[in-house]
Amino acid sequence: MTRPTANPRRAVPAVDKVLAALVPVALPRPMVVAIVREVLATLRRAQSVPGFEEVVQQVQRSLQDAGRARLCSVINGTGIIIHTNLGRAPLSPAALRGINEAAGYCNLEMDLTDGKRGGRAAHVERCLALLCGAEAAAVVNNCAAALVLALRHYTAAKPEVIISRGELVQIGGGFRIPEILAASGAVLREVGTTNRTTLEDYSRALGPKTGLLLQVHRSNFFMEGFVASPGTAELAALAKKKRVPFVVDLGSGAPCDTDGWAGEHEPTPAEVIKQGATLVCFSGDKLLGGPQAGVIVGSARHVAALKREPFFRALRCDKLVLAAMQGTVEEHLSGNHAANPVQAMLSADVISLRRRARRIVKSLAGLSLKVSVGEGRAQAGGGTLPRVQIPSVTVSCESAGVAGLLRAARTPVIGYVAGNRFHIDLRTVFPSQDRALIAAFREVLNRETIQKPITHEE
Ligand SMILES: *Cc1c(COP(=O)(O)O)cnc(C)c1O
């Protein structure tokens, strides 16, 4: 094959001519036209125009790249259950049914008993309050929004927020507690040191300018060694004595005990409420396994005051989120935690994962690259339970470029490379995706080899 020659004097082809030569793609026509123009403009600037066929191929590649930016379903083989880049929590069928029902008209703000205007989110708030053993609940767009709402509310009259230096943390991309505080107009009053803060430190800092006492859960890291800080109950008692609101930013929001499978205790919103927090906020799409949302639970008076803030209007959730939240929370409230994909993945047993892995590997025998069963370590992810590594099972092969190829498959597969090998952790792959996973391997590794399709016995 000869290299396509680039000729500086050759003119770029006409847009229409290129458009006519393209293989159809699933992108809106104006976007296709814009991409053709961009590619041609780049070639014109470079003053090096390849032959027509090569121009068309370049355009086709750009179209393919643009098409990959469309939101689409992927197979998560990373072993990270709550993966922010992959959309955090996968929703449960109950949440999906909720979305489906609410998508058309729904009783979002109508009381069906009297036909008058009803409270938006009234039912889901009631469920959340029950789940967390709190008097009341409110739902906003995410946990960051919940925290900003609380900070703005309590610091309007008294600007100072008291927080331990050990909790001035960064949660994820663009979420740093000191910056959130500054953006909310609060004045940061740091107490203690990075590794040690005492109740006395808090007590000394409390004064007439204190708007609230804030505790931020160290959800995504842990400290060991010469460390100490007062417990939530102690802080709650101090705040109560000094008549200052006590807000806990919990983040993770575990709906049930994690000790059983994780061997590690993650505080639940219900526990923190019981320990005396005025308000607790947590994410909807972490351990709760729901849609992106920020949940605030706590005293009825305080929750109502937050909801009266004009700023609350800017943070309110749409009907689809509320419907997904309703399905998610009703399930947890009924004790049916295992129906939630996050909980199901966290507690899936290794034996069944291995059985699936063997079946997948068997049906991939004879490909150009040998695929085998391996051991893996899955994680909860989403900045939760950072210490917990869950034994898992992988489908693995030599790494040579496989990661990129599988990302480009019809159903993109995302795995990870470790020890010179490419791995797919099956804990985060839905059993219903096993076929698509096999198809993706076949598509990219060896199109000629056809094995008989696997059948699921479960
Ligand atoms: C994840 C987390 C947040 C941010 O939650 P979002 O819902 O992503 O806004 C805030 N605080 C803590 C402690 C967290 O773990």
Coordinates of C-alpha atoms and ligand atoms in Angstrom, one line a residue:
M1 CA 0.0 0.0 0.0
T2 CA 1.4 3.4 -0.9
R3 CA 1.2 6.3 1.6
P4 CA -1.5 8.9 0.6
T5 CA 0.4 11.8 -0.8
A6 CA -0.2 15.3 0.5
N7 CA 0.1 18.0 -2.0
P8 CA 0.5 21.7 -0.9
R9 CA -1.0 23.0 -4.1
R10 CA -4.0 20.7 -4.2
A11 CA -7.3 22.5 -3.3
V12 CA -9.5 21.1 -0.5
P13 CA -12.5 19.3 -1.9
A14 CA -16.0 20.9 -1.8
V15 CA -18.1 20.3 1.3
D16 CA -20.9 18.8 -0.7
K17 CA -18.6 16.4 -2.5
V18 CA -17.2 15.1 0.9
L19 CA -20.7 14.9 2.3
A20 CA -21.9 12.8 -0.6
A21 CA -19.0 10.4 -0.1
L22 CA -19.5 9.7 3.6
V23 CA -20.8 6.5 5.1
P24 CA -24.0 7.5 7.0
V25 CA -23.5 8.1 10.7
A26 CA -25.9 8.5 13.6
L27 CA -25.3 12.2 14.1
P28 CA -27.6 15.2 13.4
R29 CA -26.9 16.5 9.9
P30 CA -25.9 20.0 11.0
M31 CA -23.2 18.5 13.2
V32 CA -21.9 16.3 10.3
V33 CA -21.7 19.4 8.1
A34 CA -19.9 21.4 10.8
I35 CA -17.4 18.6 11.3
V36 CA -16.7 18.3 7.5
R37 CA -16.1 22.1 7.5
E38 CA -13.8 21.9 10.5
V39 CA -11.7 19.1 9.0
L40 CA -11.5 20.9 5.6
A41 CA -10.5 24.2 7.3
T42 CA -7.7 22.5 9.2
L43 CA -6.4 21.0 6.0
R44 CA -6.6 24.3 4.3
R45 CA -4.6 26.0 7.1
A46 CA -2.0 23.2 7.1
Q47 CA -1.6 23.8 3.3
S48 CA -1.1 20.1 2.9
V49 CA -4.1 18.5 1.3
P50 CA -4.2 14.7 0.9
G51 CA -6.1 12.9 -1.8
F52 CA -9.9 12.9 -1.8
E53 CA -10.1 9.4 -0.3
E54 CA -7.9 10.3 2.6
V55 CA -9.9 13.5 3.2
V56 CA -13.0 11.4 3.4
Q57 CA -11.4 9.0 5.8
Q58 CA -10.2 11.8 8.0
V59 CA -13.7 13.2 8.2
Q60 CA -15.1 9.8 8.9
R61 CA -12.7 9.4 11.8
S62 CA -13.7 12.8 13.2
L63 CA -17.4 11.9 12.9
Q64 CA -16.7 8.6 14.8
D65 CA -14.9 10.5 17.6
A66 CA -17.8 13.0 17.8
G67 CA -20.3 10.1 17.9
R68 CA -18.4 8.6 20.8
A69 CA -19.2 11.7 22.9
R70 CA -22.9 10.9 22.7
L71 CA -24.2 9.5 26.1
C72 CA -24.5 5.8 25.7
S73 CA -24.6 2.6 27.8
V74 CA -21.2 1.2 28.6
I75 CA -20.0 -2.0 30.4
N76 CA -18.2 -1.0 33.6
G77 CA -15.4 -3.5 34.1
T78 CA -13.3 -1.3 36.4
G79 CA -14.5 -3.0 39.6
I80 CA -15.3 0.5 41.0
I81 CA -19.0 0.3 41.8
I82 CA -19.8 4.0 42.2
H83 CA -17.7 5.3 39.3
T84 CA -18.2 9.1 38.9
N85 CA -16.9 9.0 35.3
L86 CA -19.4 6.3 34.4
G87 CA -22.4 7.9 35.9
R88 CA -22.0 6.9 39.6
A89 CA -24.8 4.7 40.8
P90 CA -26.6 2.4 38.3
L91 CA -30.3 2.8 38.9
S92 CA -32.6 0.0 40.1
P93 CA -35.5 -1.2 38.0
A94 CA -37.9 0.5 40.5
A95 CA -36.2 3.8 39.8
L96 CA -36.4 3.3 36.1
R97 CA -40.1 2.5 36.4
G98 CA -40.6 5.7 38.3
I99 CA -38.8 7.7 35.6
N100 CA -40.9 6.1 33.0
E101 CA -44.2 6.9 34.7
A102 CA -43.3 10.5 35.6
A103 CA -41.9 11.3 32.1
G104 CA -45.3 12.3 30.8
Y105 CA -47.8 14.2 32.9
C106 CA -47.7 13.4 36.6
N107 CA -48.9 14.7 40.0
L108 CA -45.7 16.6 40.6
E109 CA -47.3 19.5 42.4
M110 CA -51.0 18.5 42.6
D111 CA -52.7 16.9 45.6
L112 CA -54.9 14.3 44.0
T113 CA -57.2 14.3 47.1
D114 CA -58.5 17.8 46.7
G115 CA -57.2 18.7 43.2
K116 CA -55.3 21.7 44.7
R117 CA -51.7 22.5 44.5
G118 CA -49.6 19.9 46.4
G119 CA -46.1 19.8 47.8
R120 CA -43.5 18.9 45.2
A121 CA -41.6 15.9 46.4
A122 CA -43.9 15.5 49.5
H123 CA -44.0 11.7 49.3
V124 CA -40.3 11.1 48.6
E125 CA -39.4 13.5 51.4
R126 CA -41.6 11.5 53.8
C127 CA -39.9 8.3 52.7
L128 CA -36.4 9.7 53.1
A129 CA -37.3 11.1 56.6
L130 CA -38.6 7.6 57.6
L131 CA -35.5 5.9 56.2
C132 CA -33.2 8.2 58.1
G133 CA -35.2 8.3 61.3
A134 CA -35.5 12.1 60.9
E135 CA -38.5 14.5 61.3
A136 CA -38.2 15.9 57.8
A137 CA -36.2 15.7 54.5
A138 CA -35.6 17.9 51.5
V139 CA -34.0 17.0 48.1
V140 CA -31.8 19.2 46.0
N141 CA -29.5 18.6 43.0
N142 CA -26.5 17.2 44.8
C143 CA -24.8 17.0 48.1
A144 CA -22.7 20.1 47.3
A145 CA -25.8 22.1 46.7
A146 CA -27.3 20.8 50.0
L147 CA -24.2 22.0 51.8
V148 CA -24.2 25.4 50.1
L149 CA -27.9 25.9 50.9
A150 CA -27.3 25.1 54.6
L151 CA -24.2 27.2 54.8
R152 CA -25.9 30.2 53.2
H153 CA -28.9 29.9 55.5
Y154 CA -27.1 29.7 58.8
T155 CA -24.3 32.2 58.0
A156 CA -26.6 35.0 56.8
A157 CA -26.8 36.5 60.3
K158 CA -23.7 34.9 62.0
P159 CA -21.0 34.4 59.4
E160 CA -18.6 31.9 61.1
V161 CA -18.5 28.2 60.4
I162 CA -16.5 26.1 62.9
I163 CA -14.8 23.1 61.4
S164 CA -11.8 20.9 62.3
R165 CA -8.6 21.4 60.2
G166 CA -8.7 17.6 59.7
E167 CA -11.9 18.0 57.7
L168 CA -10.9 20.7 55.3
V169 CA -10.9 18.1 52.6
Q170 CA -11.3 17.8 48.9
I171 CA -14.0 15.4 47.9
G172 CA -13.9 15.1 44.2
G173 CA -13.1 17.2 41.2
G174 CA -13.9 20.8 42.1
F175 CA -15.3 20.1 45.6
R176 CA -13.1 21.5 48.3
I177 CA -14.6 22.4 51.6
P178 CA -12.8 25.7 52.1
E179 CA -13.8 26.8 48.6
I180 CA -17.5 25.8 49.1
L181 CA -17.5 27.7 52.4
A182 CA -16.0 30.8 50.7
A183 CA -18.4 30.5 47.8
S184 CA -21.3 30.4 50.3
G185 CA -20.2 33.7 51.9
A186 CA -19.2 31.9 55.1
V187 CA -16.2 32.8 57.2
L188 CA -14.1 29.7 58.0
R189 CA -13.1 29.3 61.6
E190 CA -10.7 26.3 61.6
V191 CA -10.0 24.6 64.9
G192 CA -7.5 21.9 65.9
T193 CA -4.8 20.4 63.7
T194 CA -4.8 18.1 60.7
N195 CA -4.5 15.0 62.9
R196 CA -6.0 16.0 66.2
T197 CA -8.9 18.2 67.2
T198 CA -10.5 18.2 70.7
L199 CA -13.9 19.1 72.0
E200 CA -12.2 21.9 73.9
D201 CA -10.9 23.3 70.5
Y202 CA -14.5 23.6 69.3
S203 CA -15.7 24.9 72.5
R204 CA -13.2 27.8 72.6
A205 CA -14.1 28.8 69.0
L206 CA -17.8 29.0 69.6
G207 CA -19.0 32.5 70.1
P208 CA -21.6 35.2 69.2
K209 CA -20.5 35.1 65.5
T210 CA -20.9 31.3 65.2
G211 CA -23.5 30.4 62.5
L212 CA -23.0 26.7 62.6
L213 CA -20.8 23.9 63.6
L214 CA -19.9 21.7 60.7
Q215 CA -18.6 18.1 60.6
V216 CA -17.5 16.7 57.3
H217 CA -17.2 13.0 57.0
R218 CA -13.8 11.8 55.9
S219 CA -15.5 9.7 53.3
N220 CA -12.8 9.2 50.7
F221 CA -9.7 8.8 52.9
F222 CA -8.6 7.6 56.3
M223 CA -6.1 8.8 58.9
E224 CA -4.2 6.5 61.1
G225 CA -1.6 7.0 63.9
F226 CA -1.7 9.9 66.3
V227 CA -5.2 11.0 65.5
A228 CA -8.2 12.0 67.5
S229 CA -11.3 14.0 67.1
P230 CA -14.6 14.2 69.1
G231 CA -17.4 11.9 68.0
T232 CA -20.6 13.1 66.4
A233 CA -22.6 12.7 69.6
E234 CA -20.1 14.8 71.6
L235 CA -20.2 17.6 69.0
A236 CA -24.0 17.4 68.9
A237 CA -24.2 17.8 72.7
L238 CA -21.8 20.8 72.6
A239 CA -23.8 22.5 69.8
K240 CA -27.0 21.9 71.7
K241 CA -25.6 23.4 74.9
K242 CA -24.4 26.5 73.0
R243 CA -27.6 26.7 70.9
V244 CA -25.8 26.4 67.6
P245 CA -27.0 24.3 64.6
F246 CA -24.9 21.3 64.0
V247 CA -24.7 20.2 60.3
V248 CA -23.0 16.9 59.2
D249 CA -21.9 16.6 55.6
L250 CA -21.9 12.8 55.4
G251 CA -21.6 12.4 51.6
S252 CA -21.8 8.7 51.2
G253 CA -25.3 8.1 52.6
A254 CA -25.3 4.3 53.3
P255 CA -29.0 3.2 53.6
C256 CA -28.0 0.1 55.7
D257 CA -25.2 -1.5 57.6
T258 CA -22.0 -2.1 55.6
D259 CA -20.3 -4.1 58.3
G260 CA -21.5 -7.5 57.0
W261 CA -19.8 -7.5 53.6
A262 CA -17.3 -4.6 54.1
G263 CA -16.0 -5.4 57.5
E264 CA -16.0 -1.7 57.9
H265 CA -18.6 0.6 59.5
E266 CA -19.8 3.4 57.4
P267 CA -22.0 5.8 59.4
T268 CA -25.6 5.9 58.1
P269 CA -27.7 9.1 58.1
A270 CA -30.0 7.5 60.6
E271 CA -27.1 7.0 63.1
V272 CA -25.9 10.6 62.7
I273 CA -29.5 11.9 63.3
K274 CA -29.7 9.7 66.4
Q275 CA -26.5 11.1 67.6
G276 CA -28.1 14.6 67.6
A277 CA -27.2 16.3 64.3
T278 CA -29.5 19.2 63.5
L279 CA -29.2 18.4 59.8
V280 CA -27.4 15.7 57.8
C281 CA -26.7 15.9 54.1
F282 CA -25.6 13.1 51.7
S283 CA -25.6 12.2 48.0
G284 CA -28.4 10.4 46.3
D285 CA -26.0 8.6 43.9
K286 CA -23.4 7.1 46.2
L287 CA -24.3 4.2 48.6
L288 CA -28.0 5.0 48.4
G289 CA -27.8 3.9 44.8
G290 CA -30.2 6.5 43.4
P291 CA -30.1 9.4 41.0
Q292 CA -27.8 12.4 41.4
A293 CA -29.3 14.4 44.2
G294 CA -28.5 15.9 47.6
V295 CA -30.6 14.8 50.5
I296 CA -31.0 16.9 53.6
V297 CA -32.6 15.3 56.6
G298 CA -33.1 16.5 60.2
S299 CA -35.3 18.7 62.4
A300 CA -38.6 19.7 60.8
R301 CA -38.2 23.3 61.8
H302 CA -34.7 23.5 60.2
V303 CA -35.6 21.6 57.0
A304 CA -38.7 23.9 56.6
A305 CA -36.5 27.0 57.0
L306 CA -34.1 25.8 54.3
K307 CA -37.0 25.1 51.9
R308 CA -38.2 28.7 52.4
E309 CA -34.9 30.1 51.2
P310 CA -35.4 31.7 47.8
F311 CA -32.1 30.0 46.8
F312 CA -33.8 26.6 47.3
R313 CA -35.8 27.2 44.1
A314 CA -32.5 27.3 42.1
L315 CA -31.5 23.9 43.5
R316 CA -34.7 22.0 43.2
C317 CA -34.8 18.6 41.4
D318 CA -36.9 17.8 38.3
K319 CA -39.6 15.2 38.2
L320 CA -37.4 12.5 36.7
V321 CA -34.9 12.7 39.6
L322 CA -37.7 12.7 42.2
A323 CA -39.4 9.7 40.5
A324 CA -36.1 7.8 40.4
M325 CA -35.5 8.8 44.0
Q326 CA -39.0 7.6 45.0
G327 CA -38.4 4.1 43.5
T328 CA -34.9 3.9 45.1
V329 CA -36.0 5.0 48.6
E330 CA -39.2 3.0 48.7
E331 CA -37.2 -0.1 48.1
H332 CA -34.7 0.6 50.8
L333 CA -37.5 1.6 53.2
S334 CA -39.1 -1.8 52.6
G335 CA -35.9 -3.5 53.6
N336 CA -35.3 -4.7 50.0
H337 CA -31.8 -3.4 49.9
A338 CA -30.6 -6.2 47.6
A339 CA -32.8 -5.0 44.8
N340 CA -30.6 -2.0 44.5
P341 CA -27.8 -2.6 42.0
V342 CA -25.2 -0.9 44.2
Q343 CA -26.0 -3.1 47.1
A344 CA -26.3 -6.1 44.9
M345 CA -22.8 -5.5 43.4
L346 CA -21.3 -4.8 46.8
S347 CA -22.5 -8.1 48.2
A348 CA -22.4 -10.4 45.1
D349 CA -20.6 -13.7 46.1
V350 CA -17.3 -14.6 44.5
I351 CA -18.4 -18.1 43.6
S352 CA -21.1 -16.9 41.2
L353 CA -18.7 -14.3 39.8
R354 CA -16.2 -17.0 39.0
R355 CA -18.9 -19.2 37.4
R356 CA -19.7 -16.3 35.1
A357 CA -16.0 -15.7 34.3
R358 CA -15.4 -19.3 33.4
R359 CA -18.4 -19.3 31.1
I360 CA -17.2 -16.1 29.4
V361 CA -13.7 -17.3 29.0
K362 CA -14.9 -20.6 27.6
S363 CA -17.0 -18.9 24.9
L364 CA -14.0 -16.8 24.0
A365 CA -11.6 -19.7 23.4
G366 CA -9.9 -19.6 20.1
L367 CA -9.6 -15.9 19.8
S368 CA -6.3 -14.3 18.6
L369 CA -5.6 -13.3 22.2
K370 CA -5.9 -15.7 25.1
V371 CA -8.5 -14.7 27.7
S372 CA -8.4 -16.1 31.2
V373 CA -10.0 -15.9 34.6
G374 CA -8.2 -13.9 37.2
E375 CA -8.5 -12.5 40.7
G376 CA -9.5 -8.9 41.3
R377 CA -10.1 -6.4 44.0
A378 CA -13.3 -4.3 43.6
Q379 CA -14.1 -1.0 45.4
A380 CA -17.2 0.8 46.5
G381 CA -15.8 4.0 44.8
G382 CA -17.5 7.4 44.7
G383 CA -15.3 8.5 47.6
T384 CA -16.8 5.9 49.9
L385 CA -15.3 3.1 52.0
P386 CA -11.7 3.9 50.8
R387 CA -10.2 1.1 52.9
V388 CA -12.4 -1.7 51.7
Q389 CA -11.2 -4.0 48.9
I390 CA -13.8 -6.5 47.9
P391 CA -12.4 -9.8 46.6
S392 CA -13.5 -10.2 43.0
V393 CA -13.1 -12.1 39.8
T394 CA -11.8 -10.8 36.5
V395 CA -11.7 -11.8 32.8
S396 CA -8.2 -10.9 31.7
C397 CA -5.9 -10.9 28.7
E398 CA -2.6 -9.4 27.5
S399 CA -3.0 -5.7 27.6
A400 CA -1.6 -4.9 24.1
G401 CA -4.0 -2.1 23.0
V402 CA -7.1 -4.0 24.1
A403 CA -8.3 -1.2 26.4
G404 CA -8.6 1.2 23.5
L405 CA -10.2 -1.3 21.2
L406 CA -12.8 -2.4 23.7
R407 CA -13.7 1.3 24.4
A408 CA -14.5 1.6 20.7
A409 CA -16.7 -1.5 20.6
R410 CA -20.4 -1.2 19.7
T411 CA -21.1 -1.5 23.5
P412 CA -18.0 0.2 24.9
V413 CA -16.2 -1.8 27.6
I414 CA -14.2 -0.1 30.2
G415 CA -11.6 -2.2 32.1
Y416 CA -8.2 -1.5 33.7
V417 CA -4.6 -2.4 33.1
A418 CA -2.5 -3.8 35.9
G419 CA 0.6 -6.0 35.9
N420 CA 0.9 -5.7 32.1
R421 CA -2.5 -7.3 31.7
F422 CA -6.0 -5.9 30.8
H423 CA -8.7 -6.9 33.3
I424 CA -12.5 -6.7 33.4
D425 CA -13.8 -7.0 36.9
L426 CA -17.1 -8.9 36.8
R427 CA -18.4 -7.5 40.1
T428 CA -19.4 -4.3 38.2
V429 CA -20.7 -6.0 35.1
F430 CA -24.4 -6.9 35.2
P431 CA -24.9 -10.6 34.5
S432 CA -27.3 -9.4 31.8
Q433 CA -24.3 -7.7 30.1
D434 CA -22.2 -10.9 29.8
R435 CA -23.4 -11.5 26.2
A436 CA -22.6 -8.0 25.2
L437 CA -19.2 -8.3 26.8
I438 CA -18.4 -11.5 24.8
A439 CA -19.7 -9.8 21.7
A440 CA -17.4 -6.8 22.3
F441 CA -14.3 -9.1 22.7
R442 CA -15.2 -10.9 19.5
E443 CA -15.8 -7.7 17.7
V444 CA -12.4 -6.3 18.5
L445 CA -10.1 -9.3 18.9
N446 CA -10.9 -11.7 16.1
R447 CA -13.8 -11.2 13.9
E448 CA -13.4 -14.5 12.1
T449 CA -13.6 -16.8 15.2
I450 CA -17.2 -17.7 15.8
Q451 CA -18.0 -19.7 18.9
K452 CA -21.4 -21.0 19.8
P453 CA -23.3 -18.5 21.9
I454 CA -23.4 -19.1 25.7
T455 CA -26.6 -19.8 27.4
H456 CA -27.5 -18.4 30.8
E457 CA -28.7 -21.0 33.3
E458 CA -29.6 -18.6 36.1
Ligands
LIG1 C1 -19.3 13.1 47.7 C2 -19.4 14.0 48.8 C3 -19.9 15.3 48.6 C4 -20.4 15.8 47.3 O1 -21.5 15.1 46.9 P1 -22.2 15.4 45.4 O2 -23.5 14.8 45.5 O3 -21.3 14.9 44.4 O4 -22.3 16.9 45.3 C5 -19.9 16.2 49.7 N1 -19.4 15.8 50.9 C6 -18.9 14.6 51.1 C7 -18.5 14.2 52.5 C8 -18.9 13.6 50.1 O5 -18.4 12.4 50.3

